[in-house]
Structures are given as structure tokens and as C-alpha cells.
mmCIF file of C-alpha atoms (C1' of nucleotides) in Angstrom:
data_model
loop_
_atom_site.group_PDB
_atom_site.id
_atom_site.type_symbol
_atom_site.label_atom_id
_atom_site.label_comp_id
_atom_site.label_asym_id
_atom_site.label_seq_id
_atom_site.Cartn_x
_atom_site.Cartn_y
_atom_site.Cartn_z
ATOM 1 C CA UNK W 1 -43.901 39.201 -11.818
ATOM 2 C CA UNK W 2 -41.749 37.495 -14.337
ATOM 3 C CA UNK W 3 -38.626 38.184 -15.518
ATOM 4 C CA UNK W 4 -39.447 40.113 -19.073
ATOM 5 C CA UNK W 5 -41.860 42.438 -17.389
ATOM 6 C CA UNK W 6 -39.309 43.029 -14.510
ATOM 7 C CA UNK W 7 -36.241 43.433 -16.935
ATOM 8 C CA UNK W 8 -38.734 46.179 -19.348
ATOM 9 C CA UNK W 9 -39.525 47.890 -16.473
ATOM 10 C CA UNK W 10 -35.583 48.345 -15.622
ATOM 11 C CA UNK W 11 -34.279 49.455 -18.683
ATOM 12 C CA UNK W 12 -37.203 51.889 -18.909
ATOM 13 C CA UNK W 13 -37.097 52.913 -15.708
ATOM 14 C CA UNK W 14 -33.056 52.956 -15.442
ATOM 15 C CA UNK W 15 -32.559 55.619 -19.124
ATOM 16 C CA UNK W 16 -35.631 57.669 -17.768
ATOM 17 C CA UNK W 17 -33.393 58.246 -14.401
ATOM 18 C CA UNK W 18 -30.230 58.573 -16.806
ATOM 19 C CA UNK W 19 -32.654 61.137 -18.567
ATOM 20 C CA UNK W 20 -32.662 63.136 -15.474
ATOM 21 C CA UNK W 21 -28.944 62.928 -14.718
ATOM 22 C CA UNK W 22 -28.185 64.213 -17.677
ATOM 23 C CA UNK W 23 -27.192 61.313 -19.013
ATOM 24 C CA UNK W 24 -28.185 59.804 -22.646
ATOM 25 C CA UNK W 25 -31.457 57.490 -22.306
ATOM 26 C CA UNK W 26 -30.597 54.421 -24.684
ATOM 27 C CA UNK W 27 -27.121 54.572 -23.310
ATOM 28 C CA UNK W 28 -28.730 54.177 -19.885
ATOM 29 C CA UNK W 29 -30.618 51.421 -21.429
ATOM 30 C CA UNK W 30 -27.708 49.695 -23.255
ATOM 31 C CA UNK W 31 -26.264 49.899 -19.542
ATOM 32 C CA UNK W 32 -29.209 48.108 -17.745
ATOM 33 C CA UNK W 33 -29.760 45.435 -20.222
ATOM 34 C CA UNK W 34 -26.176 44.184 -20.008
ATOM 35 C CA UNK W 35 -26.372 45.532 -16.072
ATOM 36 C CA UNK W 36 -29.045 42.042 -15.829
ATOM 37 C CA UNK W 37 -28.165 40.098 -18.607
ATOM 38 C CA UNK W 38 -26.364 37.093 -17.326
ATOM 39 C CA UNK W 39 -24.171 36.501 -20.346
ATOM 40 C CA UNK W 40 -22.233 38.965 -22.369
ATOM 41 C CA UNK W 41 -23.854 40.466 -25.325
ATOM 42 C CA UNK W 42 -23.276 40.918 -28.862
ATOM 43 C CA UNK W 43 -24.030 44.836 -30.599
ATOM 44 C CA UNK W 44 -26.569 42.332 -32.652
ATOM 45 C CA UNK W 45 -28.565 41.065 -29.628
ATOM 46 C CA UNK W 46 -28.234 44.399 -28.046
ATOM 47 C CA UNK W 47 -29.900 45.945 -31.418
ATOM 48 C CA UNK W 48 -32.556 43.383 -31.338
ATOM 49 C CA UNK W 49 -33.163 43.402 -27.934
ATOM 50 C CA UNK W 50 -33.427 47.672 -27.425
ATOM 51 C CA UNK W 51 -34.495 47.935 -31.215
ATOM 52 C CA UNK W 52 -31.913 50.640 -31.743
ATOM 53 C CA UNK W 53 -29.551 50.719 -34.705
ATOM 54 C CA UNK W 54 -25.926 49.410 -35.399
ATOM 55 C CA UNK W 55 -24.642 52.860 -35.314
ATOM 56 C CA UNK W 56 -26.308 53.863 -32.122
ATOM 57 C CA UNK W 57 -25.088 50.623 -30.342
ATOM 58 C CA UNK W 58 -21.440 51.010 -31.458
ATOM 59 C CA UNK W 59 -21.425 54.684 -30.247
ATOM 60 C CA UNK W 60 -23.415 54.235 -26.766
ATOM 61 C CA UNK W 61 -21.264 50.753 -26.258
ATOM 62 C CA UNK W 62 -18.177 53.036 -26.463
ATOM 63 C CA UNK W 63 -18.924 55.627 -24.574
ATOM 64 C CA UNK W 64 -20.126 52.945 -21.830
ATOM 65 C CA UNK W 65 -16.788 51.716 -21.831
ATOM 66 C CA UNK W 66 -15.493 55.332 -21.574
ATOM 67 C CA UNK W 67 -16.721 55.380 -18.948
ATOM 68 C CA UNK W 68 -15.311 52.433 -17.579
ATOM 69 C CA UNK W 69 -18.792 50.506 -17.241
ATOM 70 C CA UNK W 70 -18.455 48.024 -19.617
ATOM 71 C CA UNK W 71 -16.103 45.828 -21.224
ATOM 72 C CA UNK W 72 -15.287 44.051 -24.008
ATOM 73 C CA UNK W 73 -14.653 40.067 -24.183
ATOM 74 C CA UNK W 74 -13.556 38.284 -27.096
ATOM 75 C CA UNK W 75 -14.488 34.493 -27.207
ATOM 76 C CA UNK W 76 -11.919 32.114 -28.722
ATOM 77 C CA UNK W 77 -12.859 31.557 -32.397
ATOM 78 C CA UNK W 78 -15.281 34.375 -33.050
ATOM 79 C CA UNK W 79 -15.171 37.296 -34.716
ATOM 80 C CA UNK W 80 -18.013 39.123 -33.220
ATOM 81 C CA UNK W 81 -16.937 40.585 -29.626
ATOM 82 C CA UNK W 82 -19.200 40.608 -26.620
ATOM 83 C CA UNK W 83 -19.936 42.847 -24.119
ATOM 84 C CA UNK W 84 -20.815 43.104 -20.638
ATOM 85 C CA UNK W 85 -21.368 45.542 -17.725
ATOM 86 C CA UNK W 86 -19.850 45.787 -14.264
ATOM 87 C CA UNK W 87 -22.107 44.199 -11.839
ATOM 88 C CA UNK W 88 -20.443 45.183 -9.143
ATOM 89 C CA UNK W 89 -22.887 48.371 -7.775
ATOM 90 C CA UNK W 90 -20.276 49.956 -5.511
ATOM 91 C CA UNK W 91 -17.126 49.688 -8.397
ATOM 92 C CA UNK W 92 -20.059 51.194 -10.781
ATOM 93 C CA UNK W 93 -20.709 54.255 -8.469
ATOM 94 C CA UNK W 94 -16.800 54.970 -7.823
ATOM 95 C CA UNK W 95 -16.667 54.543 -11.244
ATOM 96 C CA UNK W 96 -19.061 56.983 -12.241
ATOM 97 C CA UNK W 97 -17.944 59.212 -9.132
ATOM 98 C CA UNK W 98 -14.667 59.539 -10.684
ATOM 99 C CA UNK W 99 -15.819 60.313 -14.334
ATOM 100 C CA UNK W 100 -18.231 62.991 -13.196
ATOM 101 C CA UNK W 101 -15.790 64.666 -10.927
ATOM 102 C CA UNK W 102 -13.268 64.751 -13.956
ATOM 103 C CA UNK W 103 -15.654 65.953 -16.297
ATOM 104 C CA UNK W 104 -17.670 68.375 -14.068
ATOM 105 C CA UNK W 105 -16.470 69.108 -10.793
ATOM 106 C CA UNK W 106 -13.051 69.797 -11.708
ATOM 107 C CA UNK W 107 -13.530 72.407 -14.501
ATOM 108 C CA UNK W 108 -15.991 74.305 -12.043
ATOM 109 C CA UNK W 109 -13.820 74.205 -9.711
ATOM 110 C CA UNK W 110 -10.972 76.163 -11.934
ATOM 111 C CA UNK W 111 -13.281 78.680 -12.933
ATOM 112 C CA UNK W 112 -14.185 79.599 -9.093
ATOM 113 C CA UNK W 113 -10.363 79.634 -8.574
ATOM 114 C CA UNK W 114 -10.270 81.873 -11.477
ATOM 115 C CA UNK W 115 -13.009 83.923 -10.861
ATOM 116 C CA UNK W 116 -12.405 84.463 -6.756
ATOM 117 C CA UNK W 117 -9.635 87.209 -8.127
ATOM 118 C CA UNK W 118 -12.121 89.892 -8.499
ATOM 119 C CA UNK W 119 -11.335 92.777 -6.231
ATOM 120 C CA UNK W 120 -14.080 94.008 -4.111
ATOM 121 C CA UNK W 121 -15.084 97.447 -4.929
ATOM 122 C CA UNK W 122 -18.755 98.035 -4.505
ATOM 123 C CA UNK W 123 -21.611 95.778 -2.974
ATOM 124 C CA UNK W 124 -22.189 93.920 -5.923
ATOM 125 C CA UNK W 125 -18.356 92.578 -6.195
ATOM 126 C CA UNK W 126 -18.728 92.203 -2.257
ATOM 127 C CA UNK W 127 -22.175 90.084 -2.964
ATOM 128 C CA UNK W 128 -19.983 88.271 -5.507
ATOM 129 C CA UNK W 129 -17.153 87.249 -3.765
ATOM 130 C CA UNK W 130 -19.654 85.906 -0.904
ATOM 131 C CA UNK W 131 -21.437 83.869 -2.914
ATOM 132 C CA UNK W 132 -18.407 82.557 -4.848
ATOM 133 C CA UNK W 133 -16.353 82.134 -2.323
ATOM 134 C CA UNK W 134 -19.150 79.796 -0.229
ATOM 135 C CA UNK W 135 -19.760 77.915 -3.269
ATOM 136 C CA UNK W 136 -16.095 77.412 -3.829
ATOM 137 C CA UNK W 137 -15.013 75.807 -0.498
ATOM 138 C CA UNK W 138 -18.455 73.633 -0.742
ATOM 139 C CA UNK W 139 -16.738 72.124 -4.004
ATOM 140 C CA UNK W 140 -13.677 71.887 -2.691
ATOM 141 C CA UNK W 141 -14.750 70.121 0.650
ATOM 142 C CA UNK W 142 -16.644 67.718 -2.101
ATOM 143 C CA UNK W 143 -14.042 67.067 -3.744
ATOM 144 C CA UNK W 144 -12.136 65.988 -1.567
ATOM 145 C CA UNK W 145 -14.266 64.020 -0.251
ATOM 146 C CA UNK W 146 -14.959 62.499 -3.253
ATOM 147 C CA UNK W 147 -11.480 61.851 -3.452
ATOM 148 C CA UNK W 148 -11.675 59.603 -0.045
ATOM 149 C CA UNK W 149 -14.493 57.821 -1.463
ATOM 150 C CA UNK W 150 -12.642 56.919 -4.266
ATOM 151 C CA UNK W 151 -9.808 55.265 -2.430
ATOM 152 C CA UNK W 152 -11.912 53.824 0.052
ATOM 153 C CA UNK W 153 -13.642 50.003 -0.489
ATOM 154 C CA UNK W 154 -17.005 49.169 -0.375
ATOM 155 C CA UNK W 155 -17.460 47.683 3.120
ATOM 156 C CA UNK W 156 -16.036 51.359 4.345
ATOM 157 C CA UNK W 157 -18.167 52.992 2.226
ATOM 158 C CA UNK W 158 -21.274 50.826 3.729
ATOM 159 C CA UNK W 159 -19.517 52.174 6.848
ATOM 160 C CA UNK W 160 -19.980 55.674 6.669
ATOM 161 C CA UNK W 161 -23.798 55.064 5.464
ATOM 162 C CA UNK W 162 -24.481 53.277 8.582
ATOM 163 C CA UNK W 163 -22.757 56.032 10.776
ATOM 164 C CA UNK W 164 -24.810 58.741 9.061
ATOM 165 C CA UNK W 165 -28.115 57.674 9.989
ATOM 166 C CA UNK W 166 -27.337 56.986 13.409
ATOM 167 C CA UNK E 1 -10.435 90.698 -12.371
ATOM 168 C CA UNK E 2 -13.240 93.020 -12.612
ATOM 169 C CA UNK E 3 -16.731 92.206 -11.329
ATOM 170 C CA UNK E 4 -18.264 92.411 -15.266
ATOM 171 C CA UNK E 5 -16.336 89.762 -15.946
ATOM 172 C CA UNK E 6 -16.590 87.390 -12.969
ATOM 173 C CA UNK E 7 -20.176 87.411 -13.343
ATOM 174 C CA UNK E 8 -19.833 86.051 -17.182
ATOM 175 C CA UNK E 9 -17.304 83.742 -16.085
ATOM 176 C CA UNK E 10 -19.557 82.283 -13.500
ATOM 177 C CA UNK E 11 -22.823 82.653 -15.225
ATOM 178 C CA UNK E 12 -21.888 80.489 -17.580
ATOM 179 C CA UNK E 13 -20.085 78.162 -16.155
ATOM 180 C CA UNK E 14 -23.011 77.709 -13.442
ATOM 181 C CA UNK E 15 -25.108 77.021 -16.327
ATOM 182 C CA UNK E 16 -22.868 74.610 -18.218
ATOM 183 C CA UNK E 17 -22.496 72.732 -15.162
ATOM 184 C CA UNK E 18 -26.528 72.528 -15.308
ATOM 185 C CA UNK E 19 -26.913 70.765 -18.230
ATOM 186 C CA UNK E 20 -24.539 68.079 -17.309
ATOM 187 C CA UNK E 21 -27.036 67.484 -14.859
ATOM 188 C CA UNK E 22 -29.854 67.365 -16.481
ATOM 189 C CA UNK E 23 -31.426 71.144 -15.164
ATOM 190 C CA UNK E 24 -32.383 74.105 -17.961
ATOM 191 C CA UNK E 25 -29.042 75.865 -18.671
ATOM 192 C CA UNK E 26 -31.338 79.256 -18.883
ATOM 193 C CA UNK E 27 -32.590 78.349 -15.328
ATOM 194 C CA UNK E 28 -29.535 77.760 -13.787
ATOM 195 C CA UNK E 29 -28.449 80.817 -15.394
ATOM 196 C CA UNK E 30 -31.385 83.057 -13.985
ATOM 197 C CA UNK E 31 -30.332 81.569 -10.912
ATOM 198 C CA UNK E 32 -26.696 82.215 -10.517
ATOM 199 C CA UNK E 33 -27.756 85.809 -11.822
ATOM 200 C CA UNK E 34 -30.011 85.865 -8.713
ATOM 201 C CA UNK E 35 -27.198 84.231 -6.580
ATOM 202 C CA UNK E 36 -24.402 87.161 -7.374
ATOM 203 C CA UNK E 37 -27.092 90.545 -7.006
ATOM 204 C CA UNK E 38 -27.047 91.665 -4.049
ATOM 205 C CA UNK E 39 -30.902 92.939 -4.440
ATOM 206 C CA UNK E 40 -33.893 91.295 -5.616
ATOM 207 C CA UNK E 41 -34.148 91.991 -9.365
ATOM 208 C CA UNK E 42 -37.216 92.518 -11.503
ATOM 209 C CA UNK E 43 -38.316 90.148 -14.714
ATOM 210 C CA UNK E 44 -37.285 92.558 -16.953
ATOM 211 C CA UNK E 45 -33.745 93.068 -15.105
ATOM 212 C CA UNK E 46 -33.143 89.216 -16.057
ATOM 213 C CA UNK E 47 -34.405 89.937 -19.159
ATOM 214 C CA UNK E 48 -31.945 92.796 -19.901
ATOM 215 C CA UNK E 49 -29.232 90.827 -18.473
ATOM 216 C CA UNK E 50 -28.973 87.703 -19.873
ATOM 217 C CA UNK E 51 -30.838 88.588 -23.009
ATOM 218 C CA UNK E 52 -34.087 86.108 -23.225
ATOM 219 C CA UNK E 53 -37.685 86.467 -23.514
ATOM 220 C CA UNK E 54 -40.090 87.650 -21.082
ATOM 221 C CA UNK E 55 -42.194 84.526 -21.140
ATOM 222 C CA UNK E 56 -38.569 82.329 -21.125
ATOM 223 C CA UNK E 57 -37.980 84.472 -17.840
ATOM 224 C CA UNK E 58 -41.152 83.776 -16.299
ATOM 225 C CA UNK E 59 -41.146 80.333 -16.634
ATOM 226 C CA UNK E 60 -37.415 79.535 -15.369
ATOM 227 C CA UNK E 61 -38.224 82.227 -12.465
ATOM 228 C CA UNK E 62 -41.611 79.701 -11.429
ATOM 229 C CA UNK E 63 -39.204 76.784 -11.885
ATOM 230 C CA UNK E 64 -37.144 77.700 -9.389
ATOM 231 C CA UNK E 65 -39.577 78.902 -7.234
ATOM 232 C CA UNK E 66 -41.071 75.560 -7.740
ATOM 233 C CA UNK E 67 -37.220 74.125 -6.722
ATOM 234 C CA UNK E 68 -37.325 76.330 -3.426
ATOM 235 C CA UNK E 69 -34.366 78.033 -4.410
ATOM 236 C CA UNK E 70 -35.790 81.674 -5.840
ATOM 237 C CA UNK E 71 -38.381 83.992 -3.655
ATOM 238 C CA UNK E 72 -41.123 86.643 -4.329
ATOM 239 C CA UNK E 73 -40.655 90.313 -3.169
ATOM 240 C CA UNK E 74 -43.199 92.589 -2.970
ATOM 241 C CA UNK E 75 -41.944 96.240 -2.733
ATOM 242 C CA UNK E 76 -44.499 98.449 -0.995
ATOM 243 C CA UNK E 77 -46.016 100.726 -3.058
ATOM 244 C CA UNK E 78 -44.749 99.439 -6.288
ATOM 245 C CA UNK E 79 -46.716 96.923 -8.819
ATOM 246 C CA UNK E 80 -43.489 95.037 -10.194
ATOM 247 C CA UNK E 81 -42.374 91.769 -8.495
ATOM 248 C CA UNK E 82 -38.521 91.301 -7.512
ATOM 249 C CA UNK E 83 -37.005 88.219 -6.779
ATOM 250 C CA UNK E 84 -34.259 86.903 -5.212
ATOM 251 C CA UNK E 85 -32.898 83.645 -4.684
ATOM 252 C CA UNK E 86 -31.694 81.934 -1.756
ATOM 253 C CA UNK E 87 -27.584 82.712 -0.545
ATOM 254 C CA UNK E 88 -27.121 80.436 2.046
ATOM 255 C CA UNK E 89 -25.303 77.500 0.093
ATOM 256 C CA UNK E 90 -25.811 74.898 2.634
ATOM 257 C CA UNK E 91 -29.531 75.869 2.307
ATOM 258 C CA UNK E 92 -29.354 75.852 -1.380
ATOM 259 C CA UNK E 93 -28.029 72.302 -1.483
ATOM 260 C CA UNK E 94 -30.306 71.035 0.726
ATOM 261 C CA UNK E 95 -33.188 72.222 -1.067
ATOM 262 C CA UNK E 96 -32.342 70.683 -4.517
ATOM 263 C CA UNK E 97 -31.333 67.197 -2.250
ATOM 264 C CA UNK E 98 -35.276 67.464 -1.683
ATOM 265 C CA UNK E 99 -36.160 67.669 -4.778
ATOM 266 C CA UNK E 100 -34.108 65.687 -6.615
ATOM 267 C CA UNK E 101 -34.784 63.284 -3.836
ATOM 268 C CA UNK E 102 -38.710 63.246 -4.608
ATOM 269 C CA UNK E 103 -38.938 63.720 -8.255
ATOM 270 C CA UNK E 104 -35.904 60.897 -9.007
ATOM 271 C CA UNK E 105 -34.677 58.847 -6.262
ATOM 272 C CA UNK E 106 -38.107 58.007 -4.625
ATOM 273 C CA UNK E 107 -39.510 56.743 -8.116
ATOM 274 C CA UNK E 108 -37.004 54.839 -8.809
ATOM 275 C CA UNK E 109 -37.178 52.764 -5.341
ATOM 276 C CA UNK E 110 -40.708 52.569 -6.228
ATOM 277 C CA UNK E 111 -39.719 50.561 -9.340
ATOM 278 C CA UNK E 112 -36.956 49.005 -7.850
ATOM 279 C CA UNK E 113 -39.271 47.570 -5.055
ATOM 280 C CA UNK E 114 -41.786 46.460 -7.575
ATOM 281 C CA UNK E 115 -39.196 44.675 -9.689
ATOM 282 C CA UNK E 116 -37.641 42.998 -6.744
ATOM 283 C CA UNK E 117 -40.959 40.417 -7.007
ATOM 284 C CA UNK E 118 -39.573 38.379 -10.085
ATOM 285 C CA UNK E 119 -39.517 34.825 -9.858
ATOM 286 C CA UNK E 120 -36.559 32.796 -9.910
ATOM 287 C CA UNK E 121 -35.737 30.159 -12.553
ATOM 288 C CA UNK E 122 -33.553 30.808 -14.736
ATOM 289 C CA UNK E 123 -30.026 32.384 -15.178
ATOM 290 C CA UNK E 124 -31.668 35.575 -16.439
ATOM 291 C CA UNK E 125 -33.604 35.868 -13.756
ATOM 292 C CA UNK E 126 -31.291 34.759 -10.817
ATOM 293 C CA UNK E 127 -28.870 37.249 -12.470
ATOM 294 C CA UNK E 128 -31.693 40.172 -13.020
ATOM 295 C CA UNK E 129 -32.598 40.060 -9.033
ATOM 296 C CA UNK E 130 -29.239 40.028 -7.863
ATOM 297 C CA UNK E 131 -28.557 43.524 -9.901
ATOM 298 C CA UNK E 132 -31.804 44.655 -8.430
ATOM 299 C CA UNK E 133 -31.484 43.656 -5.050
ATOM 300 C CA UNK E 134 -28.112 45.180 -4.954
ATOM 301 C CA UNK E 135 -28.825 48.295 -6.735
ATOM 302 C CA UNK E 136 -32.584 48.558 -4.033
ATOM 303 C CA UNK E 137 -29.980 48.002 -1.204
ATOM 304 C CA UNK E 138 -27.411 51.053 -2.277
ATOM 305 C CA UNK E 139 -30.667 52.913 -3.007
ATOM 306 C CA UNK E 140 -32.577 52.178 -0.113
ATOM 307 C CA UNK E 141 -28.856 53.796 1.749
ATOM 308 C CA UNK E 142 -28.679 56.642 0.026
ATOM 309 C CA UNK E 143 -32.299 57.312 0.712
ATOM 310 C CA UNK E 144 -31.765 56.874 4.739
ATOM 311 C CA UNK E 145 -28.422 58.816 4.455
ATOM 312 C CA UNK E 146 -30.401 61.605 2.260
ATOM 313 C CA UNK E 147 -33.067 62.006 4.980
ATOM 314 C CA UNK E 148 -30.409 62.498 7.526
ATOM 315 C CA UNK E 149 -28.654 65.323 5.593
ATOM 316 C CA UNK E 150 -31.983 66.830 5.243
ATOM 317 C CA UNK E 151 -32.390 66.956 8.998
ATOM 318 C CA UNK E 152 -28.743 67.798 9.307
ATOM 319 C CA UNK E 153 -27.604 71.564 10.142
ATOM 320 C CA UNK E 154 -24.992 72.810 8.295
ATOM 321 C CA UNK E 155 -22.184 72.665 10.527
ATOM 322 C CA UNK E 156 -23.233 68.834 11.010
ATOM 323 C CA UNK E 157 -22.877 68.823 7.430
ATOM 324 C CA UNK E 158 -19.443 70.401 7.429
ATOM 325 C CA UNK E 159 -18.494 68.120 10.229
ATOM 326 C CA UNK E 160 -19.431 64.737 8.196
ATOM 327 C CA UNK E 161 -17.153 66.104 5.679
ATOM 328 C CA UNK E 162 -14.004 66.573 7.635
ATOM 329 C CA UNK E 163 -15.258 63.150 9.264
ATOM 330 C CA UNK E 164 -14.763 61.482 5.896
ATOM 331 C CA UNK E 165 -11.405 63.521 4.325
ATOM 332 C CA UNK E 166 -10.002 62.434 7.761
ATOM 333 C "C1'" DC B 1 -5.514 38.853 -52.102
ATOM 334 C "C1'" DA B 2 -10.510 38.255 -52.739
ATOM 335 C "C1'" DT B 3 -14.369 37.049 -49.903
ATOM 336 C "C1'" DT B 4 -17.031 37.502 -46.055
ATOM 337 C "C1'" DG B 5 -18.256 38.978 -41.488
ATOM 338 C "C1'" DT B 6 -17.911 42.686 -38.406
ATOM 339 C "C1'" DT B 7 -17.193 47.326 -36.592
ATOM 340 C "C1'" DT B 8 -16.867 52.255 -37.227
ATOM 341 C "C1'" DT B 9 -17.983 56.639 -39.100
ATOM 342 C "C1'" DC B 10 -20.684 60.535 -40.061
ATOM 343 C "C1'" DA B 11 -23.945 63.321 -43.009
ATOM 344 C "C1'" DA B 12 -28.657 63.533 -43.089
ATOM 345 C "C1'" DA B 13 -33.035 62.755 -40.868
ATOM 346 C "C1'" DT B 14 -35.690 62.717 -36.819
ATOM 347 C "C1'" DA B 15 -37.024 63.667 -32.324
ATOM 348 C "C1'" DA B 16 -36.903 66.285 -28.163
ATOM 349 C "C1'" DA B 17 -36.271 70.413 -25.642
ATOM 350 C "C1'" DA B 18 -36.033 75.204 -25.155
ATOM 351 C "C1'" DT B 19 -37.375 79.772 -26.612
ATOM 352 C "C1'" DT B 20 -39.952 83.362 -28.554
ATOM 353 C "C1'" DG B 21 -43.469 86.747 -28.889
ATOM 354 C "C1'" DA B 22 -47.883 88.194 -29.177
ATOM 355 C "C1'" DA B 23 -52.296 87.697 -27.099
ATOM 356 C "C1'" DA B 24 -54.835 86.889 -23.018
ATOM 357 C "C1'" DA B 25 -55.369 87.211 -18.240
ATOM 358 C "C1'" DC B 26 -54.728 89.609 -14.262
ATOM 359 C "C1'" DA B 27 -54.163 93.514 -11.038
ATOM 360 C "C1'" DT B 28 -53.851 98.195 -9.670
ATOM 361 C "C1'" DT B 29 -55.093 102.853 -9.977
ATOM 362 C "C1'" DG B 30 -57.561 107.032 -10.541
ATOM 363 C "C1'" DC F 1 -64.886 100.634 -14.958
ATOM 364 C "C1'" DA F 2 -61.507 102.244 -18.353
ATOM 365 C "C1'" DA F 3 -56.716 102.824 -18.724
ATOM 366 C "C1'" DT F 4 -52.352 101.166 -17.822
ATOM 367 C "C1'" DG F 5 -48.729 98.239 -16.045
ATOM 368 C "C1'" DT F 6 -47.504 93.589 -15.245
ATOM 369 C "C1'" DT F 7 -47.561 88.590 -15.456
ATOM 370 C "C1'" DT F 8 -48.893 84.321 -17.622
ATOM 371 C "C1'" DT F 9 -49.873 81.288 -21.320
ATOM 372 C "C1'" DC F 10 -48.986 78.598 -25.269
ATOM 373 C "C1'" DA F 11 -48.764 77.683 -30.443
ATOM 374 C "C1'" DA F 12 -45.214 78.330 -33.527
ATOM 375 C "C1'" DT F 13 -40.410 78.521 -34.177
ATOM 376 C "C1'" DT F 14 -35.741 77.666 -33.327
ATOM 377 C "C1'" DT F 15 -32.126 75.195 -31.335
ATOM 378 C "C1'" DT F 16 -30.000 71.232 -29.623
ATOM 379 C "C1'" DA F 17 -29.494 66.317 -29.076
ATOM 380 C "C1'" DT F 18 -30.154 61.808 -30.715
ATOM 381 C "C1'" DT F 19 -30.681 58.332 -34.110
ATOM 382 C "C1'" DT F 20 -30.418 56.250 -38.455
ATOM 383 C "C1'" DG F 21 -28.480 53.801 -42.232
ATOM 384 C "C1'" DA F 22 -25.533 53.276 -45.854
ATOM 385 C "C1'" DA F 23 -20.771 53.490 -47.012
ATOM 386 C "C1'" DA F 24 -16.141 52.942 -45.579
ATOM 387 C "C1'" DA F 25 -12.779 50.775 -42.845
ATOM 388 C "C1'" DC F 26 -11.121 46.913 -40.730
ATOM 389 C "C1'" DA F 27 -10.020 42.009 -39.771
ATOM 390 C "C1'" DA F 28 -9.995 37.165 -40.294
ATOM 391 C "C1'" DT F 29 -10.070 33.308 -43.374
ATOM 392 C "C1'" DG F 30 -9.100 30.202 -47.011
#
DNA sequence: CATTGTTTTCAAATAAAATTGAAAACATTG
DNA sequence: CAATGTTTTCAATTTTATTTGAAAACAATG
């Protein structure tokens, strides 16, 4: 296979995934292409490249760097600024473990806090406060560790893989 | 709190949560509604409930039939169907693990191992197979560590976490 | 401080996804 | 097998999400 087939295939297959995650499909796409480009980008190539428009490049390139996915890099005497991803696959799943768990995990979790007040009066409170309570120690016990994840550096993290499926 | 508004509370949380991952927000609503009864409920229960078409009922209720997470009743001597979804959170985890697993994850190796074939000479390409071989690597762990959960019981399950947090 | 190159913004247009509702299909019953 | 209760289907509609593109803002340069 060479490399333009390979790269399509990525980028399509990488924002349909995105797609499925929730997650915005040329976003997912402006992530991939500068995920396997070797050499940062301009919003310019990235428009020509994804044929997408200035506007839609600006916005996804931000909220990739949001994110904390991609960065910016000026180059001495230029005006136009460059951009490339983290290549790094474990930094860009902590990465993207810590932004979900912000944006997701952690607001769930106050509303089970909130919501484990009710008082149990009949069997559809008592059904309730099962269900929510099970629920809300499952996210807790993820979260936390999510939280040890976090800290913890790749070649642990390769670790506990390995002692999983043994 | 009372019960009334618990359920709100969670309802729609459960099904804000949803979207941010890419699932129905009515489906995940029809679900948590299914999670918190403590008896099966007809179509036209949800319908009541939550306020939405018969025919938007009906499909979200084969959905998540489809996702292993809601069941058919039949009530002896009566022509309506009930249903009522799965409690057991462990259980309800692993089940969308499975799915998610097949419909997202398995693809994506699939393209991942396809891609991996790409000749090598040139910068793009050197740097377009090491993204891919590291992202088929993480992949090809997660799928193995998956698989095990699957397998896993939930106090196994429990166990890994207070394994990890430790 | 005007010119030029570049990025950002955002209202409007477009595209995608979800929902409705009425008709059709199906099933049970007497 | 007609009447009735129930589920399923799907074209049309509505809602939501994404994208565009042109104008405004910004920044560097001479």
C-alpha cells in the first residue's frame, strides 16, 4: 500500500471512530492528519489537504489544542503559525482521559451525589436509590482510578495491561 | 429530595451524559427510565413519561434490546409487551464493552492492520507508520485487556480496581 | 500609519440526526 | 374471519450540529 492510500484511509477511518465517540468528525480528521504528518502544518495546507474551510480549521485547530492535542509553533521570520499534534499515543490518551473526566465524569458524578438524598418511601424510591447508588460507587471507583492513571507513566500503564490478561 | 425529582435529575443527566458519547439522548433516556422502575413498563408508559412518540419509543426500546441492555416481558394473559432493562451495573457495563467493542474498536484494528502495510520511503511515510504502529499496539492492548474484562466476574472487576487506586 | 498577510468571528446556509404520526402489518380473541 | 388491540415502519418534518465565507480584527512590516 502506499502512503496516500494508507494516510486517506486514517483520517477517514480515525473522524468516523471520533463520530462514534461523540466527538466532531473533521476535528478527528484535523487530528489524524497532523497525528502522521511529519512536519507541522499550516491552517492553509490543512484546508487544502481536508478541503474544509478557513473558518472550520481555525475553530477545530482550537478546540484540538483545548484539548491539549495540539500545539502551536511559530517559525522564526513567519507570520503564518504551524501546527502539530502530540505523537506521543500514551500522553494523547491521558490527555484525553483527563478532558473527558472533567467534562463528563465529574458533572455526573455531582448529580448522583445530589440525587442519592432522596428518602426511601415506597418501592420505587427503594428501586431508585439501588440503582443510583450502584451506579454511583461504579463512577466513583472510575474515577479514581482514572485519577491513578493519570499520574502514572506509560511503561506502568503498559504494566497493568500486561497483568490483566494474564 | 423527593423521588419525582430524583428521577428528572437523573433522567436527564443519564441522557446528557449519552450524547457526549455518541448514544441517542432519547435512548439513554428510555433506558435510565427502565433502570429506576422497579417493574417492567409498557410502550405507552415510556410514552406517557418522557413525552415522545410511539414509533420514537419503539425504535429506542429495539435499540437497546439490540445493545443487550433492555428485555421483553410477556405477562400471561395480557396482549401488551413490558420491558425492563437490565439492574445489575456490572452486567450493564459489560454488555455495552461488547458492543462498543464490536461495532468500534474491532473495525478500527481492521483498518489499523491494513494500514500498517505502507511502504517506507519517505519522511511521510516513516512518520505515518510509526503513528500507526503505535496507535495498532495500544489498540491491539486494549482489545486483549477488553476480552479479559468480558470474561471477568464482577468482583474480579472490583478487585482490578482497588488493584490500580492502590 | 497605510499596506499586506494572517487569524478570528459569527450569521446564514447546509448537512445530519432524531422525531413524529399516520398507515400498514401483525396478533389475539370471540 | 371480522373486530380490536398492539407493534412496526417509514416518508415527511423538525431539531440539532456542522460548515461556510465574507467581514472584522489583529499583527507585522516598511
Amino acid at each position: 500500500m502506499d502512503v496516500r492510500e494508507g494516510k486517506e484511509k486514517f483520517i477517514e477511518a480515525w473522524g468516523k471512530m471520533a463520530t462514534e465517540w461523540g466527538i466532531n468528525r473533521t476535528m478527528a480528521q484535523v487530528h489524524a492528519l497532523l497525528l502522521i504528518s511529519p512536519d507541522p502544518l499550516t491552517a492553509d495546507q490543512v484546508m487544502a489537504d481536508l478541503d474544509i474551510s478557513r473558518g472550520n480549521v481555525n475553530m477545530n485547530l482550537r478546540a484540538l489544542m483545548d484539548w491539549g492535542l495540539v500545539h502551536k509553533q511559530l517559525k522564526a521570520g513567519e507570520r503564518k503559525e504551524y501546527f502539530f499534534a502530540e505523537k506521543d499515543m500514551w500522553t494523547v490518551v491521558r490527555q484525553i482521559i483527563i478532558q473527558r473526566k472533567k467534562r463528563e465524569l465529574e458533572p455526573m458524578l455531582k448529580v448522583l451525589d445530589e440525587v442519592a438524598s432522596v428518602e426511601e418511601n415506597c418501592p420505587e424510591s427503594k428501586q431508585f436509590n439501588e440503582v443510583v447508588s450502584d451506579i454511583r460507587m461504579f463512577s466513583h471507583k472510575a474515577n479514581q482510578t482514572l485519577d491513578t492513571l493519570i499520574k502514572a507513566d506509560s511503561n506502568w500503564f503498559t504494566n497493568i495491561f500486561l497483568r490483566m490478561v494474564r
